[in-house]
Short mmCIF file of C-alpha atoms in Angstrom, two decimals:
data_model
loop_
_atom_site.label_atom_id
_atom_site.label_comp_id
_atom_site.label_asym_id
_atom_site.label_seq_id
_atom_site.Cartn_x
_atom_site.Cartn_y
_atom_site.Cartn_z
CA MET A 6 97.19 82.75 32.66
CA THR A 7 93.86 81.42 31.45
CA PRO A 8 92.56 78.09 32.78
CA LYS A 9 92.92 76.63 29.28
CA SER A 10 96.59 77.68 29.04
CA TYR A 11 97.27 76.21 32.48
CA LEU A 12 95.75 72.86 31.49
CA LEU A 13 97.83 72.76 28.28
CA ILE A 14 101.06 73.40 30.22
CA LEU A 15 100.12 70.78 32.84
CA PHE A 16 99.29 68.20 30.16
CA SER A 17 102.59 68.86 28.36
CA SER A 18 104.56 68.47 31.62
CA LEU A 19 102.83 65.19 32.43
CA THR A 20 103.50 63.90 28.92
CA ILE A 21 107.21 64.72 29.19
CA HIS A 22 107.42 63.12 32.66
CA LEU A 23 105.64 59.94 31.56
CA PHE A 24 107.80 59.66 28.44
CA HIS A 25 110.97 60.06 30.51
CA SER A 26 109.82 57.47 33.10
CA ASN A 27 108.76 54.92 30.51
CA SER A 28 111.88 55.32 28.41
CA GLN A 29 114.09 54.96 31.49
CA LYS A 30 112.18 51.86 32.59
CA ALA A 31 112.33 50.35 29.12
CA ASN A 32 116.08 50.91 28.76
CA PRO A 33 117.83 49.87 31.97
CA ARG A 34 121.60 49.95 31.78
CA SER A 35 124.20 47.43 32.83
CA TRP A 36 127.43 48.63 34.41
CA PHE A 37 130.50 46.45 34.88
CA VAL A 38 133.21 46.47 37.51
CA SER A 39 136.50 44.55 37.54
CA PRO A 40 138.65 43.62 40.57
CA ASP A 41 141.67 44.75 38.56
CA GLN A 42 142.70 47.98 40.27
CA GLU A 43 144.75 49.05 37.25
CA GLN A 44 141.69 48.99 35.02
CA GLN A 45 140.13 52.43 34.46
CA GLY A 46 137.30 51.98 32.03
CA ASN A 47 133.96 53.50 31.21
CA GLY A 48 131.80 50.80 32.79
CA THR A 49 131.23 48.58 29.77
CA LEU A 50 131.93 44.86 29.73
CA ASP A 51 135.09 45.42 27.67
CA GLN A 52 136.22 48.42 29.72
CA PRO A 53 134.85 47.99 33.23
CA PHE A 54 135.21 50.35 36.17
CA ASN A 55 137.87 49.46 38.73
CA THR A 56 135.83 50.23 41.88
CA ILE A 57 132.40 49.10 43.02
CA GLU A 58 131.70 52.61 44.30
CA ARG A 59 132.12 54.02 40.79
CA GLY A 60 129.69 51.51 39.37
CA LEU A 61 127.10 52.29 42.02
CA SER A 62 127.52 56.04 41.53
CA GLU A 63 126.46 55.67 37.90
CA ALA A 64 123.47 53.42 38.58
CA ASN A 65 119.96 54.79 38.14
CA PRO A 66 116.64 53.09 38.94
CA GLY A 67 116.34 49.93 36.86
CA ASP A 68 120.10 49.52 36.36
CA THR A 69 122.30 46.55 37.29
CA VAL A 70 125.90 46.82 38.43
CA TYR A 71 127.71 43.58 37.58
CA LEU A 72 130.86 42.55 39.40
CA LEU A 73 133.16 40.50 37.21
CA THR A 74 134.61 37.37 38.75
CA GLY A 75 137.52 37.66 41.14
CA VAL A 76 138.55 38.85 44.59
CA TYR A 77 137.90 42.46 45.56
CA GLU A 78 140.34 43.49 48.30
CA LEU A 79 138.68 46.09 50.52
CA GLU A 80 140.40 48.44 52.94
CA LYS A 81 137.14 50.12 53.88
CA GLY A 82 133.54 49.00 53.98
CA LEU A 83 131.28 49.29 50.96
CA LEU A 84 128.53 51.79 51.82
CA ILE A 85 125.43 51.53 49.65
CA GLU A 86 123.04 54.48 49.78
CA LYS A 87 121.35 54.09 46.39
CA SER A 88 117.62 53.83 45.79
CA GLY A 89 115.57 52.52 42.95
CA THR A 90 111.80 52.75 42.68
CA GLU A 91 108.99 50.28 43.23
CA ASN A 92 109.06 49.14 39.60
CA GLN A 93 112.76 49.80 38.89
CA TRP A 94 115.05 48.29 41.47
CA ILE A 95 118.81 48.79 41.43
CA THR A 96 120.76 45.53 41.51
CA LEU A 97 124.33 44.72 42.51
CA SER A 98 125.15 41.23 41.23
CA ASN A 99 127.83 38.83 40.15
CA TYR A 100 128.05 38.32 36.41
CA LYS A 101 126.79 35.08 34.84
CA ASN A 102 126.80 33.40 38.29
CA LEU A 103 130.60 33.44 38.39
CA PRO A 104 132.21 33.74 41.85
CA VAL A 105 132.77 37.21 43.29
CA MET A 106 134.54 37.59 46.64
CA LEU A 107 134.64 40.73 48.78
CA GLU A 108 137.70 40.26 51.00
CA GLY A 109 137.50 42.13 54.31
CA LYS A 110 140.72 41.11 56.07
CA ASP A 111 142.36 44.52 55.49
CA TYR A 112 139.31 46.50 56.68
CA LEU A 113 140.45 47.11 60.28
CA PHE A 114 139.68 50.68 61.30
CA ASP A 115 137.01 53.31 60.79
CA SER A 116 137.55 56.67 59.11
CA GLU A 117 138.86 58.13 62.39
CA GLY A 118 141.40 55.38 62.86
CA LYS A 119 139.46 53.64 65.63
CA HIS A 120 138.96 49.89 65.91
CA LEU A 121 135.87 48.74 64.05
CA SER A 122 132.71 48.38 66.10
CA THR A 123 129.97 45.96 65.14
CA ASP A 124 127.17 48.49 65.36
CA HIS A 125 127.76 50.64 62.28
CA HIS A 126 130.43 48.79 60.32
CA ALA A 127 130.24 45.94 57.84
CA VAL A 128 132.00 44.84 54.68
CA VAL A 129 128.70 45.79 52.98
CA LEU A 130 126.43 48.32 54.69
CA ILE A 131 123.10 49.18 53.04
CA SER A 132 121.66 52.33 54.57
CA ASN A 133 119.34 55.17 53.49
CA SER A 134 118.37 52.96 50.60
CA GLN A 135 115.18 51.62 49.07
CA TYR A 136 114.37 49.15 46.31
CA PHE A 137 117.86 47.75 46.16
CA ARG A 138 118.94 44.13 45.76
CA ILE A 139 122.29 42.42 46.18
CA HIS A 140 122.73 39.01 44.57
CA GLY A 141 125.42 36.38 44.21
CA ILE A 142 128.12 38.09 46.29
CA GLN A 143 130.50 36.35 48.70
CA VAL A 144 131.93 38.12 51.74
CA ARG A 145 134.70 36.75 53.91
CA ASN A 146 137.00 37.68 56.78
CA SER A 147 135.10 40.60 58.30
CA HIS A 148 136.41 42.19 61.51
CA SER A 149 132.93 43.60 62.01
CA GLN A 150 129.88 42.23 60.19
CA GLY A 151 129.27 40.79 56.75
CA ILE A 152 126.23 42.37 55.07
CA ILE A 153 124.09 44.75 57.13
CA VAL A 154 120.81 46.45 56.22
CA ARG A 155 120.24 49.39 58.55
CA GLY A 156 117.09 51.54 58.74
CA PRO A 157 114.49 52.64 59.62
CA GLU A 158 114.62 54.78 56.47
CA THR A 159 115.96 51.69 54.65
CA ALA A 160 113.22 49.57 53.08
CA HIS A 161 112.50 47.09 50.29
CA ILE A 162 115.90 45.42 50.23
CA GLU A 163 116.67 41.91 48.96
CA ILE A 164 119.77 39.83 49.72
CA SER A 165 119.88 36.62 47.71
CA ASN A 166 122.32 33.85 46.85
CA CYS A 167 125.08 35.40 48.94
CA LYS A 168 127.65 33.53 51.01
CA ILE A 169 129.20 34.97 54.16
CA ASP A 170 132.12 33.33 55.95
CA ASN A 171 134.31 34.15 58.95
CA THR A 172 132.98 37.27 60.66
CA PHE A 173 133.38 38.79 64.12
CA GLY A 174 129.75 39.95 64.29
CA SER A 175 126.71 38.93 62.27
CA GLY A 176 127.09 37.33 58.88
CA ILE A 177 123.90 39.10 57.76
CA GLY A 178 121.95 41.58 59.87
CA LEU A 179 118.71 43.50 59.49
CA TRP A 180 118.67 46.46 61.89
CA TYR A 181 115.40 48.41 62.09
CA SER A 182 114.75 48.12 58.39
CA ASP A 183 111.40 47.48 56.74
CA ASN A 184 110.33 45.02 54.04
CA THR A 185 113.65 43.21 53.73
CA LYS A 186 114.10 39.69 52.35
CA VAL A 187 117.07 37.36 52.82
CA PHE A 188 116.92 34.14 50.82
CA ASP A 189 119.08 31.42 49.27
CA CYS A 190 122.10 32.56 51.30
CA GLU A 191 124.71 30.60 53.26
CA ILE A 192 126.40 31.77 56.46
CA THR A 193 129.37 29.99 58.02
CA GLY A 194 131.95 30.94 60.62
CA ALA A 195 129.96 33.80 62.16
CA ASN A 196 130.69 35.27 65.62
CA ARG A 197 134.34 34.23 65.74
CA MET A 198 136.27 35.88 68.56
CA GLU A 199 139.52 35.55 66.65
CA MET A 200 138.13 37.89 63.98
CA ALA A 201 138.17 40.92 66.27
CA THR A 202 140.51 43.64 65.06
CA PRO A 203 143.99 42.92 66.44
CA GLY A 204 144.53 44.94 69.60
CA ARG A 205 140.86 45.71 70.12
CA LYS A 206 139.45 45.29 73.63
CA VAL A 207 136.71 42.66 73.47
CA GLY A 208 134.28 41.09 75.91
CA SER A 209 133.72 37.46 76.77
CA GLU A 210 132.11 36.62 73.43
CA ALA A 211 131.63 37.91 69.92
CA PRO A 212 128.54 40.09 69.39
CA HIS A 213 125.16 39.25 67.89
CA GLU A 214 124.29 36.13 65.87
CA ALA A 215 124.83 34.53 62.47
CA LEU A 216 121.68 36.07 60.98
CA THR A 217 120.41 38.90 63.15
CA VAL A 218 116.96 40.47 62.84
CA ALA A 219 116.91 43.39 65.29
CA GLY A 220 113.88 45.66 65.37
CA ALA A 221 113.06 44.91 61.73
CA THR A 222 109.50 44.94 60.40
CA ASN A 223 107.72 43.06 57.62
CA PHE A 224 110.74 40.87 56.90
CA GLU A 225 111.11 37.43 55.34
CA ILE A 226 114.00 35.01 55.92
CA TYR A 227 113.83 31.84 53.82
CA GLN A 228 115.74 29.05 52.09
CA ASN A 229 119.02 29.88 53.80
CA GLU A 230 121.59 27.48 55.24
CA ILE A 231 123.43 28.51 58.40
CA HIS A 232 126.02 26.18 59.89
CA HIS A 233 129.27 25.85 61.83
CA CYS A 234 129.00 29.19 63.63
CA ASP A 235 130.02 30.04 67.17
CA LYS A 236 126.74 31.42 68.53
CA GLU A 237 123.04 31.50 67.61
CA GLY A 238 121.72 30.95 64.10
CA ILE A 239 118.67 33.03 63.13
CA ASP A 240 117.79 35.43 65.94
CA VAL A 241 114.66 37.57 65.73
CA LYS A 242 115.11 40.01 68.59
CA GLU A 243 114.52 43.40 70.18
CA VAL A 244 111.21 44.86 68.91
CA SER A 245 110.99 43.05 65.57
CA GLN A 246 107.46 42.72 64.21
CA ASN A 247 105.50 41.05 61.42
CA GLY A 248 108.06 38.64 60.03
CA LYS A 249 108.36 35.16 58.57
CA VAL A 250 111.21 32.68 58.94
CA HIS A 251 110.73 29.57 56.82
CA HIS A 252 112.40 26.76 54.87
CA ASN A 253 115.80 27.40 56.43
CA VAL A 254 118.30 24.69 57.45
CA VAL A 255 120.36 25.49 60.55
CA HIS A 256 122.90 23.03 61.92
CA HIS A 257 126.15 22.55 63.85
CA LEU A 258 125.96 25.69 65.98
CA LYS A 259 127.24 26.25 69.49
CA ARG A 260 123.91 27.75 70.56
CA GLN A 261 120.28 27.63 69.45
CA ALA A 262 119.36 27.34 65.81
CA LEU A 263 116.22 29.52 65.86
CA TYR A 264 115.69 32.20 68.48
CA VAL A 265 112.95 34.70 69.28
CA ASP A 266 113.99 37.13 72.03
CA ALA A 267 112.39 40.43 73.08
CA TRP A 268 114.46 43.45 74.15
CA PHE A 269 113.50 47.09 74.71
CA GLY A 270 109.75 46.55 74.31
CA GLU A 271 107.28 44.41 72.36
CA LEU A 272 108.29 41.74 69.86
CA LYS A 273 105.23 40.46 68.04
CA ASN A 274 103.68 38.58 65.14
CA ILE A 275 106.50 36.27 64.05
CA GLU A 276 105.83 33.02 62.16
CA LEU A 277 108.45 30.28 61.82
CA TYR A 278 107.62 27.25 59.70
CA GLU A 279 109.12 24.39 57.71
CA ASN A 280 112.61 24.95 59.07
CA VAL A 281 115.05 22.16 59.91
CA ALA A 282 117.39 22.43 62.92
CA TYR A 283 119.86 19.73 63.94
CA GLU A 284 123.07 19.26 65.93
CA ASN A 285 122.91 22.62 67.68
CA GLU A 286 122.83 23.38 71.40
CA TRP A 287 119.05 23.98 71.26
CA GLY A 288 116.57 23.80 68.41
CA PHE A 289 114.03 26.62 68.88
CA VAL A 290 113.95 28.99 71.86
CA ILE A 291 111.56 31.77 72.92
CA SER A 292 112.94 34.17 75.55
CA VAL A 293 112.20 37.61 76.93
CA GLU A 294 115.62 38.71 78.12
CA GLY A 295 115.25 42.49 77.98
CA GLU A 296 113.83 44.68 80.71
CA ASN A 297 110.22 45.91 80.21
CA SER A 298 109.81 43.56 77.24
CA ILE A 299 107.22 41.09 76.04
CA VAL A 300 106.78 38.52 73.27
CA ASP A 301 103.25 38.56 71.85
CA GLY A 302 102.11 36.38 68.96
CA ILE A 303 104.43 33.58 67.79
CA LYS A 304 103.47 30.74 65.47
CA PHE A 305 105.94 27.85 65.23
CA HIS A 306 104.72 25.02 63.03
CA HIS A 307 105.68 22.25 60.61
CA ASN A 308 109.34 22.35 61.62
CA LEU A 309 111.73 19.42 62.06
CA ILE A 310 113.84 19.71 65.22
CA ARG A 311 116.23 16.80 65.74
CA ASP A 312 119.47 15.75 67.44
CA ASN A 313 120.17 18.93 69.38
CA ARG A 314 122.18 18.70 72.60
CA GLY A 315 119.74 20.73 74.68
CA SER A 316 115.96 20.64 74.38
CA GLY A 317 114.29 20.77 71.00
CA ILE A 318 111.71 23.47 71.73
CA TYR A 319 112.47 25.58 74.78
CA PHE A 320 111.00 28.49 76.76
CA GLY A 321 114.22 30.15 77.93
CA ILE A 322 114.70 31.55 81.43
CA TRP A 323 117.64 33.82 80.58
CA GLY A 324 117.92 37.52 81.37
CA ASN A 325 114.84 39.12 82.94
CA ASN A 326 112.72 36.12 81.89
CA LEU A 327 109.52 38.11 81.33
CA MET A 328 106.13 37.32 79.78
CA ARG A 329 105.51 35.59 76.46
CA LYS A 330 101.91 35.17 75.30
CA ASN A 331 99.75 34.11 72.37
CA ILE A 332 102.10 31.31 71.35
CA GLU A 333 101.06 28.52 68.97
CA ILE A 334 103.34 25.50 68.57
CA TYR A 335 101.83 22.91 66.28
CA ASN A 336 102.53 20.17 63.75
CA ASN A 337 106.23 19.97 64.55
CA THR A 338 108.38 16.85 64.61
CA VAL A 339 110.77 16.82 67.57
CA VAL A 340 113.08 13.79 67.83
CA ARG A 341 116.29 12.69 69.56
CA ASN A 342 116.94 15.99 71.34
CA GLY A 343 118.55 16.33 74.77
CA SER A 344 121.62 14.75 76.31
CA PRO A 345 122.64 13.28 79.71
CA ASN A 346 123.77 15.66 82.45
CA HIS A 347 123.39 18.75 80.32
CA TRP A 348 124.16 21.97 82.19
CA SER A 349 120.51 23.09 81.81
CA ALA A 350 119.23 19.65 82.84
CA PRO A 351 116.96 17.95 82.34
CA THR A 352 116.77 18.24 78.56
CA GLY A 353 114.46 16.63 76.04
CA GLY A 354 111.80 17.38 73.45
CA ILE A 355 109.26 20.16 74.11
CA ASP A 356 110.48 21.99 77.22
CA LEU A 357 108.33 24.83 78.60
CA ARG A 358 110.92 25.60 81.24
CA SER A 359 109.94 29.18 82.03
CA PRO A 360 106.54 29.54 83.75
CA ASN A 361 106.25 33.13 82.48
CA PHE A 362 103.77 32.52 79.71
CA GLN A 363 100.07 32.99 79.01
CA ASP A 364 97.73 31.67 76.33
CA VAL A 365 99.89 28.95 74.79
CA VAL A 366 98.67 26.18 72.46
CA ILE A 367 100.79 23.04 72.01
CA LYS A 368 98.96 21.00 69.41
CA ASP A 369 99.44 18.09 67.00
CA ASN A 370 103.18 17.75 67.57
CA ILE A 371 105.08 14.47 67.40
CA SER A 372 107.81 14.35 70.03
CA VAL A 373 109.55 10.99 70.41
CA ARG A 374 112.83 9.45 71.47
CA ASN A 375 114.11 12.61 73.13
CA TYR A 376 116.48 12.05 76.03
CA GLY A 377 114.94 13.26 79.29
CA PHE A 378 111.28 13.66 78.30
CA ASP A 379 109.19 14.28 75.22
CA LEU A 380 106.89 16.97 76.63
CA ALA A 381 107.22 18.66 80.02
CA ILE A 382 105.92 21.78 81.79
CA PRO A 383 107.28 23.83 84.73
CA PHE A 384 104.43 23.07 87.17
CA PRO A 385 102.36 20.01 88.13
CA TYR A 386 100.07 18.80 85.39
CA ASN A 387 96.53 19.53 86.61
CA GLN A 388 93.48 21.37 85.39
CA GLU A 389 93.90 24.31 87.73
CA ASN A 390 97.42 25.09 86.52
CA LEU A 391 96.46 24.65 82.89
CA GLU A 392 93.55 27.06 83.23
CA GLU A 393 95.59 29.65 85.12
CA LYS A 394 98.20 29.75 82.36
CA GLN A 395 95.68 29.22 79.55
CA LEU A 396 97.85 26.35 78.39
CA SER A 397 96.19 24.04 75.86
CA LEU A 398 97.83 20.65 75.20
CA ILE A 399 95.93 19.10 72.31
CA ASN A 400 96.56 15.84 70.45
CA ASN A 401 100.32 15.72 70.88
CA TRP A 402 101.91 12.32 70.39
CA VAL A 403 104.83 11.49 72.61
CA GLY A 404 106.90 8.43 73.34
CA LYS A 405 107.99 9.14 76.92
CA ASN A 406 106.07 10.89 79.68
CA MET A 407 108.56 10.62 82.55
CA VAL A 408 111.14 13.30 83.30
CA VAL A 409 114.60 11.96 84.09
CA GLU A 410 116.02 12.61 87.56
CA GLU A 411 118.54 15.29 86.65
CA SER A 412 118.51 18.82 87.97
CA SER A 413 120.17 22.21 87.50
CA SER A 414 119.51 25.80 88.45
CA TYR A 415 117.18 26.01 85.46
CA GLY A 416 114.19 24.85 87.52
CA PRO A 417 111.91 21.81 87.71
CA LEU A 418 109.86 20.06 85.06
CA PHE A 419 106.79 17.85 85.33
CA LYS A 420 105.45 15.10 83.12
CA VAL A 421 102.45 15.55 80.85
CA ASN A 422 99.87 12.84 80.24
CA GLU A 423 99.59 12.66 76.47
CA PRO A 424 98.94 9.77 74.03
CA THR A 425 102.05 7.72 73.35
CA VAL A 426 103.52 6.62 70.05
CA GLY A 427 106.82 5.06 68.99
CA SER A 428 109.45 5.74 66.36
CA GLU A 429 107.94 3.00 64.19
CA ILE A 430 105.54 5.61 62.80
CA PHE A 431 108.38 7.02 60.68
CA GLN A 432 109.58 5.69 57.35
CA ASP A 433 113.20 5.24 58.47
CA PHE A 434 113.87 6.77 61.88
CA GLN A 435 117.55 5.79 62.02
CA ASN A 436 118.32 7.38 58.66
CA ASN A 437 116.35 10.59 59.30
CA ASP A 438 113.42 9.84 57.03
CA PHE A 439 110.59 11.22 59.12
CA ARG A 440 107.77 10.67 56.68
CA ILE A 441 104.90 8.96 58.44
CA VAL A 442 104.07 5.35 57.65
CA LYS A 443 100.30 5.59 57.66
CA GLN A 444 99.56 2.02 58.63
CA ASN A 445 101.68 2.25 61.78
CA ILE A 446 99.90 5.13 63.46
CA PRO A 447 96.58 5.68 65.24
CA GLU A 448 93.61 6.84 63.18
CA LYS A 449 93.63 10.37 64.63
CA LEU A 450 97.24 10.85 63.67
CA LYS A 451 96.66 9.80 60.05
CA LYS A 452 94.86 13.08 59.39
CA ARG A 453 97.64 15.17 60.79
CA ALA A 454 99.57 17.48 58.46
CA HIS A 455 103.29 16.83 58.65
CA PRO A 456 106.46 18.27 57.15
CA GLY A 457 107.48 14.95 55.62
CA ALA A 458 104.09 13.50 54.74
#
C-alpha cells in the first residue's frame, strides 16, 4: 500500500467516525418505561417498556430513559452498568417532574437466597458506570441501601432531585467512586433497625449513615436536606479525598449532622461550607476512629450550627482517636448548642475535646449562648501548650469563657480567653435570624464575613 493510499483510507475512516459521532450526539433518543407490568411496548411514550432494565438496555450515550409516573414494585435491586461519554451522558429520570416511586419492600434476598447485606445491595446500585445521571426518582422501604454508587471504576455520576425514605443502611452512598455529585436530594428515615430483612441476624445498630461518602474522590455534596434519621447525617469517611460538602441542611438526627472520620489510612482535603445543622446530637465532628489513620486538611467555614444537644463543633475521641492536622475552622456561627448533664459532658459551642491534633486554626467564629462553654480546649490555655499543638485562636467572639462543672469519661476542658460578645449582635436571636446588626458589634467584627450578613 502506498503512503498516499494509506492516508486516503485513514481520512475516510475518520470522516465516517466523526459523522457517526456527531449524528448520534445530535439525535439523542428518549425511551419510556411504565410501571404497568402488563404493558409490553416498544419504548415510545404511547407504548412504553414495562421494565426499567429494558429501557436501560436500549439506551446509548446521549439518551434519556424516562420513567412514567407511578409505583415500581421491585423484587430485586436495579443494577445500572451503563456508560455514556463526556459529552453524551445517559440519564434515568422521571417524566415531566411527575412522581416516580421505586418500592423496595419486596426486595429481601440476594440471587443466592441469602439475606441482603448492606455492602453490595441497594434498591439502585450504580457500578461499572461512567457519565450517568439519575434524576427525580424516589426510593422507599429498602432492606439494604437506597441509591449506591460503587467504584473505583465508577466515575462521573450525578444523583439529583431524588428522595430516599426508610432504609436499613445508607439512603445514598458513594463507595470508592470518583467525580460523583449528589445535589437537591432529600433523605429521611435512614438507618432504621426495623428495616432489616425479617429473620436476619443484626448487630446493635443499623449500618453506615444517611449519606455515606466512603473512600470517594473528587466528590461534591450540595443543596440536600437530611432529617429524621436514626444515625449520622453526611459522613465523609475512610480514605475519602478532595471533596466538597456545602449548602446542605441537616436536622433532627440521633447523631451528628456532619462527620469527617478517617478509617484505613489517610482522609484528606475536604471542605465543608455554608451548611446548616440543628437539633441533632452534635453539629460537626472530626474523628480518627480507624487504626493507622489520619485526617489531613479540613476546611470548615461559614456554617450555621445551632441547637444541637451535644457540642456544636467537636473533635471526637471515639475509636483509636488518632491524629488530625491542618484543620481550619473559620467564620462559623455556633449558637445554643449543648445541654445539661449530657453523657459526653460538658457540652457547648466549639469543643476541641481530643488533644490529638496539630496545626489547627480557629478564626473569626461567633460562638454565643451555648450551654457549658462557647470555646474550650483539652489542656490549660497558655502559650506553651498553644505552640506545642500549633493551635491558633484568632479573633473569635464568644459570650461565655467559663466551663461548667460537669464531667464524664470524655476528658477535661479548659476555658479560653477570647473577646466577648452577646446575642444582641444578631437581627433576631430568638427567631433564628442570625444576620448581624452592624451597629451592635465591635468595629473588628463589622468586617467579618458571615453566612447571614
